[in-house]
Each structure stands twice: as C-alpha cells, then as structure tokens.
Amino acid sequence: MTADEIRAHIDPMRHEFAESRSLVLPALKFAQTEKGHLDRDDLAAVADAVGLTSAYVESVASFYDRLYLKPTGKRIVSVCVTLSCLLRGSDELLRRIEEREGLPHGVGTTDDGELTVQEAQCLGYCDRAPCVQVDVDETMGPLSADDVERLLDDLRAGDRPERLWR
Amino acid sequence: MNSPLAPDAPETATKTVTLEIDGRSVTVPEGTTVWEAAREMGIEIPVLCHDPVLDPVGVCRMCVVEVEGARTLVASCVRDCEDGLKVKTASDAVVRNRKTLTELLMADQRDTSTRDEKTGDDELFSLAREFGITESRFPGGNSRPVDSSSPVIDVDHQACILCDRCIRACDDIQSNWVIGRTGKGYKTRIGFDLDNPMGASTCVECGECAAACPTGALTNKPITVPIEAKRPLEDVDSTCPYCGVGCALTLKVDREENKVVYAEGREDSANEGRLCVKGRYGFDYASHAHRLTKPLIRKESHYPKTTLTGAMQRKDDGTRKNGVYPDYDKALSAFREATWEEALDLVASKLKGIRDEHGGGALAGFGSAKCSNEEAYLFQKMVRTAFQTNNVDHCTRLCHASSVAALLETIGSGAVTTVYADVRNADVALLTGTNATSNHPVAATFFKEAARNGTKLIIVNPHRPELADHGEFVRIKPGSDVSFYNAIMNVILEEGLEDTAYIEQFTENFDALKEVIARYTPEVAAPICGIEPDRIREIARTIGAANAMIVLWGMGISQHVHGTDNARSLISLCLMTGNVGRPGTGLHPLRGQNNVQGASDAGLIPMVFPDYQSVADDDVRARYEEAWGVPLDPVPGKTVVEIAHGTEEGSIKGMYILGENPFLSDPNVQRARDGFMNLDFLVVQDIFLTETAEVADVVLPATSYFEKTGTYTNTDRRVQLGQTALEPPGEARLDWQILCDVMTRMGYEQGYADVEDVFVEFSDLTDSYKGLRYRHLAGRGKLWPCPDPENDEGIVVLFGDGFPTPTKRGKFSPAEVIPPAELPDAEYPFVLNTGRTLQHWHTGSMTRRAKALDEINPDAFCEIHPDDLATLGVDDGGMVRLSTRRNHIRIKAISSTKTSKGSVFVPFHYREAAANLLTTDALDPVGKIPSFKFCALKVEKA
C-alpha cells in the first residue's frame, strides 16, 4: 500500500491523537487490509505517512500478534486457548484442525493458502467456551470439533473480503 | 522584534531535598535521582541500562535499592530523591536481588564475552564475577543470531540484554534513529530499520551504539591489529584529524605494534564524547604500507616529468583492486631514495638559487590546514623570511576565504562569533550551504538534538541534505543565495521586524543596505531563487520573530564567484535582526579542516601575518621584522589559484607544498597540473606519494597527525592539543623540524628547543592566543580569546558590546545579485555542484587508505535526479560521461532526489574521476575563492 493511501485513511483521525505515534497502529492495521499482511514496503509507507522512523514502525509491527509480517490466508481463524476455553476443549478443536489440515498443533497457514489458524488469548467469550474468532468480524461458540470443520469448509468456499481487517 | 522572554526574571534558588542514603544524610537539588545522589556520595550502585549521558529508563532493575516503607525494591536510576527518604543501597535483600538478576541475565550469555575479550569492560560479566556466578541455574540460550554485516561493528544478538542503551545512543545522542526493538517476548532483539542486517540499514557507522553497549552485543571490529584485552594499550588524549569540529578523543595505542587499536570520544569535551565514522574508525591510514619512509629525489631518467600514473585497476567484477593507487610502486619508481642531508641540501640550494636569481616572488608555498598551528606558523615564517615573499596560502582559499573576507570587512573578525553548540540556545537556526551530517557530523548531532528540543531549523540549500529531515527545507536554485536573502531582508524591513535599537547602537551603513534591498521584493526574487513570494514572507517572519537566531553556513555559501556577497547577506541579516552577541545568536561559518581556523590565525594567508595583521602596514611589518630579524616583503602575496596561474605563465618557478594535494583539489585541475609540471623545482612534504608528490622533484617524508604533538584550532576557535601516539615510520621526520632544517640551510637559522617553543613564539606574537600554553589545553581546550587561561575556558559569545572595527560598529555591506561565472546553455545544460561525502576526506589521501572508510565508500559516483537519468536513458548505477568546457570524466550515476532536476552532484575525493577536472577556476573577486559549486555541465550516457 502506498504512503498516500495510508495518509488518506489516517488524516481524518489525526485530531483524535495528541501524538503522531498513536497513529501507528491504525495505519498498520489499515495498510494490512490490502494483502492481509505487511511487507517491508508497507512498513516503510507507514513510516512515511506517520512521520516516524522505520525502526520504530517495525518495533510496533513485530510486537503485535494481529499484525502479520508474513503472508496469511484470506481468512484468519483464532482459537481461544485461555483457561475457560482450554477447560472446555479448545485443545480438541486444534487437534482436529491438525488432523484435517495437516498443520502442526493446528496452527499455521493451510497448504492451499486459503486459511490461517492461530491460537488466541482470551476473546471474552468465556460463557460460550470454547470459542473461535474469524478475522475481527465474528466470534462464535461454544463450538465442537465438527462445528469447526464445518466453519473451515464454509470459509474456504466463501469469497475473499474486499478489505482484510484482522 | 519580540522582546526576550522575561529578561528581568530573578534567578530562582534551586530547591533542595534532604534524604538519608546508607545512614548518611545528603542534600541534593530537587530532581536528582537516588542513583545520582548516591554517586555524589561516592556510593556506586551497579547499573546496566543506565549511563549518565543517557536519559534513565529503569528497565534492567540492577540498580534497585531498598526504600523504607516502599512496597518493593525501587530502581534508583529513575527514582527521584524526596525529603526524608531512607535508602539502603546494599542491604541483603538488594544484593540477593541483584545476584539473581545477574544469574538470570547470564543464562542467555555465551561462555565468554566478546567485549571482555576485546576491551575487557563487559559490565554484565563483571557483575557476574563480583557475585561469584560461574554458571546459571536457569535454562538459557536464546539462540539469537550474530550479524557481521557492518564493516565496523560486530553484532551478537545473543549477548544483548535489551537495556536500550544503543537505542538511546542512536536516537538521543546521534539523532540517527536506526535502532529499534523487534519481536516480543523471549525472541525480542534489537533491529536496524525494518530489521535489516546492520550493514544494509541506514546506519552511518558512527559507533555510538558500540560505545554505549554494556555487553558483547555491539563491539567494534578491529581496524589495525586485533582488539584484545590482553594487549597492553596506552591511552593518548588527542583530537580527531579530520574536520573542523575537532572532536576530542582518546586513542588506544599499542606501543609495541606502533598502531592505534581503537578510538573513543572523550566525555570531558565540547563534543561530549560523540564521534563520527571518520573519527572513530578512520585512524588507520597512519599505518598504511604506502607511508613514505625516506626522502625521495626524482631520478634523472624521469625528466621530463610525465603526468600521473595510470587509472585505477579493477578486478573482473568491477570493484577496485586493493589499495588506492594501483601503480604506487610504479609512481615511486620515478624516485630514488636519498639521505635527509642530501635531500635537504638539494631543496635549500634549489630554492635559494631561484630566489637569488629571480627574486622571492618566483617562489611560493602551500601550507595546509591539516597541519598544526606550530607547523602553519613555521611554514609562513619560512616563506616570508627564507623565501622572502608573501606567496603563501593554503586550502582556506578554497574553503571559507570569501566568508572570512566578508566577516573581516563587516565585523572586523574572521572567526565564528559563537560556538556550534550554542544552537541549543537558539529558537531559530538558519543552516545554509551546509551538508553538516556528512561534513561536520558531530556538530550535526547538536543541530538535530536542538531541533528535537524545539529549535526551528531552516535549511536553505539547492542540494537536499539529511538535515532537511529535521527542519524546514527551502530548496533554492543553485547560485541564487543573494536574491533570496535580500528578499528575506526586504520583508523584514517592510514589516518592521528589524531590531532598530540594535541597528542604532551597533551598526553602520544601514541606509546603503536599505537602498539596495528595497529593490528585492519577494516578487523580484522569486523567479531567481525559485521560492514563492509568500513562502519568502513566511520565512522572513519566522526569522524576524525569533528571539535568538544563529546562522551556520558552509561551502555552499562560500564557493561561488559571489561567495563574499553571499556571506555579506547573511551578516546583514544577523545585524539587522540583532542576532549577534547573545547566547543562541551569531555567525558561524562551519570550518572545514581540523585546523583551518588555526592555520589562518597563524598567518598562512598571503596578505597577512599571524593574527590577520596586514603585511602592507608599515608598523605591523616593523613588528614582525623585529621578531623575526629579517626585512620582510611589503607586497601581499598571491593566492592559491593565482599561484597556480603563476606557475603556468612562469612567474612562479619554485614551490614548496606541505600536506596539500592541489593535483586533485584545485579548480580546473588540468590547468593547474600543467602549471605545476612547468615548475623548475617542486618540493612536496607529505605522508604519502600524493598525486601532487608524483610530479615533485624532491619528496620529504612527513609525520602523520598521530605521530606528533601540536595545537589545532577548531571551528569554535577552540585551541586543543593533539598528542603523539605513534612513532614515525622509517626516517619520516617531524614536520616542524623539517621546516626548521630547510630554513637553517637557506641561511635563516632556527633553534627551537621543542615544538611548544614554536607555540610560545606564535602565541606571544598573536593577541588572540596570548598567554596560552600547552598545560592549559587539556580537556575542553581553550576558546580564543582567553584572557584568563588558568581559570577560564575563554570567551564563548563574542561581540555583545560592539565589534573590533575602527568605529566599534558592524558594517552593513549590501550585495547585488551577480550571475554565476558560467551559466548553463544548450550545449552544457546542467549545473555541476561538487562536495564531500561522510566517509571521505577531500582528495582521499587519508580516507581511501583507511580500511573501514574505503570499504563503506569504495567507488566514485555522482548523484543525478531520476527524471534526468530517465531522459538520458541511464539506469541507476549506470555510467555517465560528464563534461564541461574544460574536461570530462566517466563516473557511476546514482539516482537521487537529493539533487534537483538539472543539477548533478559530484564528490571530489576520487582520483579516477576527479570532479575538479570539470570545475571552473573563475574566482570571487574579493575572497579569490573559486566557484566549486557552480558551472555548466553536459551529461551523456557512457
């Protein structure tokens, strides 16, 4: 994504922040919506748009789990592994994904590049454990291993969203 | 003009707090940290992430102390002292805590520390030894990688404890902002830019990070001999041999190997311990195998002289073959080795012969701003007494001659009115015609720091310097300075922003200025300088409203046929706004060479004796005739380019060149070369067989900076002592002794006991140095004038109460726009701009023989705007042929938007593509400085 596109996105929200540093996360999240991950050019473009050094922007980008520095699938499935979900069988969900998709520990990007599965810390759905989140749109639960299989099938068959908010 | 902020506010007494540390009561100013207070009391609290030159961050927790009543142990480096605080710095709990922390940190370390092996000062390993930790109970090994991609720094990520000292050194001290943290959790490590290898990042190799690192994570690579703690090294306090900033440093010297092993900045100095890549890593040229070790006399078989030995040899992949001059042996083969007796006798008899036959005016000498004050003083003394002529000049002529001419004419003093670090007190700093991050890198760190702390930098330049990232960049058209500044002054007057009280009290000739600049409205100037009228107005208002403005300039101002006018304009601007003589204000021409200020002070100028005393003034001359005991020539001598022209027409027949290399540095250099080849006798005193020495009749092997003691005066007027660190190679001799030997043989006997004897004679004759002795010059050195050298550093800000002119007033000297000597036309449509790069020094004699500098910047290149390259059909990195009316070169083109469309920037360091074959020798009529920054150029695909 170009610095100009990022600028167009963050300029309207500049007044909300006292410091330009605060714009780094919104800028990175937006820059990621094009490809679903951030490459070096994207990071440099964010640095340019926000007016900070590339070292600083990289520090932020490499810290957050939901900012991806390697290519991802068109949808990201986050399986909660915090206490409630773990007690209610999230490890079972991951095991099924491992068997079905051949991903070690159920985590990673599928061979066809369609889906990325990751572990997540508490998603706030303890009353519906074990839960799963798709990108940032939808959190669902409680899910059985079979439910997860169906979810993966649906996501794989579905369209690629125009913007990949994660 | 705004009035200063609360000028009469009474000084408020500093508030203090009283606390108890380890049972002793202590009173400190409010805001002092517990760590600092303890240190004041002589209690050293161990620390890893903190260094007094950095802002504390409190991340390593090694400095924890027990505070009575506190819930947990607190980090003393970030804890402010409070009244009644009771602190224990070494209770059992504290020591246990530190010990465990050390053990945790050691878990990830390798068995040995690179820093300990190299310099023996790994702070973590030292704590481990103190706590008796030989192995860690904790699981370790973070398997983080090593990175040896930088030419000067080894990175071992596994040894990194994430203390952030390197990050703060890079950000806060050098303002380069290259280092960050990458990743999170156990895998976190430092990263360069976008987590590049260090050698592929924007790192400028200043080494500040390696100096700040407490462990083996960032260490210096060896430059000469291996850096090994077991080698006994001697500390020699000296200064840097490169630029006019004159950074104070400590050389770590291996006496047995006779080599400098590494260098460190000195904290107790004006540069505050900072160094750049040249100062920290560029010292090894002194130990290069090319050093001259015996006097050389040209073989009979090598007359008539031929031109330079061949071009650079290349390997198959196009890179240069090792060493600078591939045919160095061939060049040397034109000479035979001689004894000092023979060589000196020959020099003296030849020079005496020319003098006696044709008069002293047939001789000339180029001294050097690389030499010490003592050497400069002796050199001009030799030319004036033994040669009997004032034909003595040096590279200041090619540097700030126009600035000095303008300053002397207007304010009666050619030096800076304040120090570069005074930028800290300015609210506006006008930086013009300077690429300080390359040419004055450590001064630039002060400018960038000031910008971060609220000083507005206005950067006016045709070529975009790195500093433009730190302020407002105004890209004027090349050679349009006078129009721009006249328009700025026009607006200031038009809008009543001038300082009338100052003008009234301290200046003269204001009406003449008003008359000229009235014509230069922004609308008139805009088409000349390329800046919109409204922008000119805005900038003028910023300058006019500034409480304190400092102006710093470089060669972009001085190296024009209107260089003196450019400088006059800047001086007028400062006088008009009352911006001289107070902290944060003033005029600062950033001096290029480490001793260009001193060499000028010492009289290495054809019109003046030491201290700028006119040779044409009978009273002055009588004084020097008495001091030197011989009659002196009343006629001002010829300048650098005039001397070169004199060699061409035959009026100059013999020359003595000390440490200069006009074969690369003179403008229109082929013409100069032809002239020098024409000389009946040329003697060159240098450390290498430079391009100039290649055509000498006699070459005298001199000593490098590191082999001698002497004083050097930096851009601030700061006189500092350079001390002997190495033994001269072979029969190379101290320069001051060579000069005395020649003088003695020419019948003008010299009998100095030692080099300080020379300094004493010089300072006694030179009011601004009066009273200075070597013993005063340790630490920060002394700023001249220094009325009380025993107790005082010297005067920082000059001219608060008038100027050293006959009327005590600063004189406005209005300047009209005159065009450059050679404007672009259909055949030569581009503008040629020359200058320097960060890693190389002038003609490269030193830096291209410095391992690290040469590795970082190996090849000649020019910068061309991408649009121009596209039009020419040349790829980035492709070869171009640059030609002017005088000559042509073939050179690699780098695509760069630093240069504007229609301009080409060529660094002049490179023998194989000498920029000065292209430049014009048209001169500024007053300063006699050539127009290195402007001539018409043709660019073709090669």
Short mmCIF file of C-alpha atoms in Angstrom, two decimals, chain B residues 7 105 134 200 285 381 413 418 424 431 461 627 690 722 754 756 769 812 854 938:
data_model
loop_
_atom_site.label_atom_id
_atom_site.label_comp_id
_atom_site.label_asym_id
_atom_site.label_seq_id
_atom_site.Cartn_x
_atom_site.Cartn_y
_atom_site.Cartn_z
CA PRO B 7 14.58 39.14 30.66
CA LEU B 105 20.82 -12.48 32.51
CA THR B 134 30.09 -19.18 37.29
CA ALA B 200 22.21 -2.99 4.98
CA TYR B 285 45.80 5.50 7.32
CA LYS B 381 57.61 32.16 8.62
CA SER B 413 36.89 39.42 12.79
CA THR B 418 29.85 31.76 18.91
CA ARG B 424 20.93 24.78 21.81
CA LEU B 431 21.67 26.33 8.16
CA ASN B 461 20.24 24.63 0.05
CA ALA B 627 60.53 39.50 15.91
CA THR B 690 50.07 12.06 -3.37
CA GLY B 722 46.96 16.81 19.65
CA ASP B 754 60.86 21.72 21.19
CA GLU B 756 55.99 24.08 22.40
CA TYR B 769 46.40 33.34 21.55
CA PHE B 812 26.19 46.57 6.53
CA ASP B 854 37.22 2.78 1.99
CA LYS B 938 26.97 18.21 -20.12
#
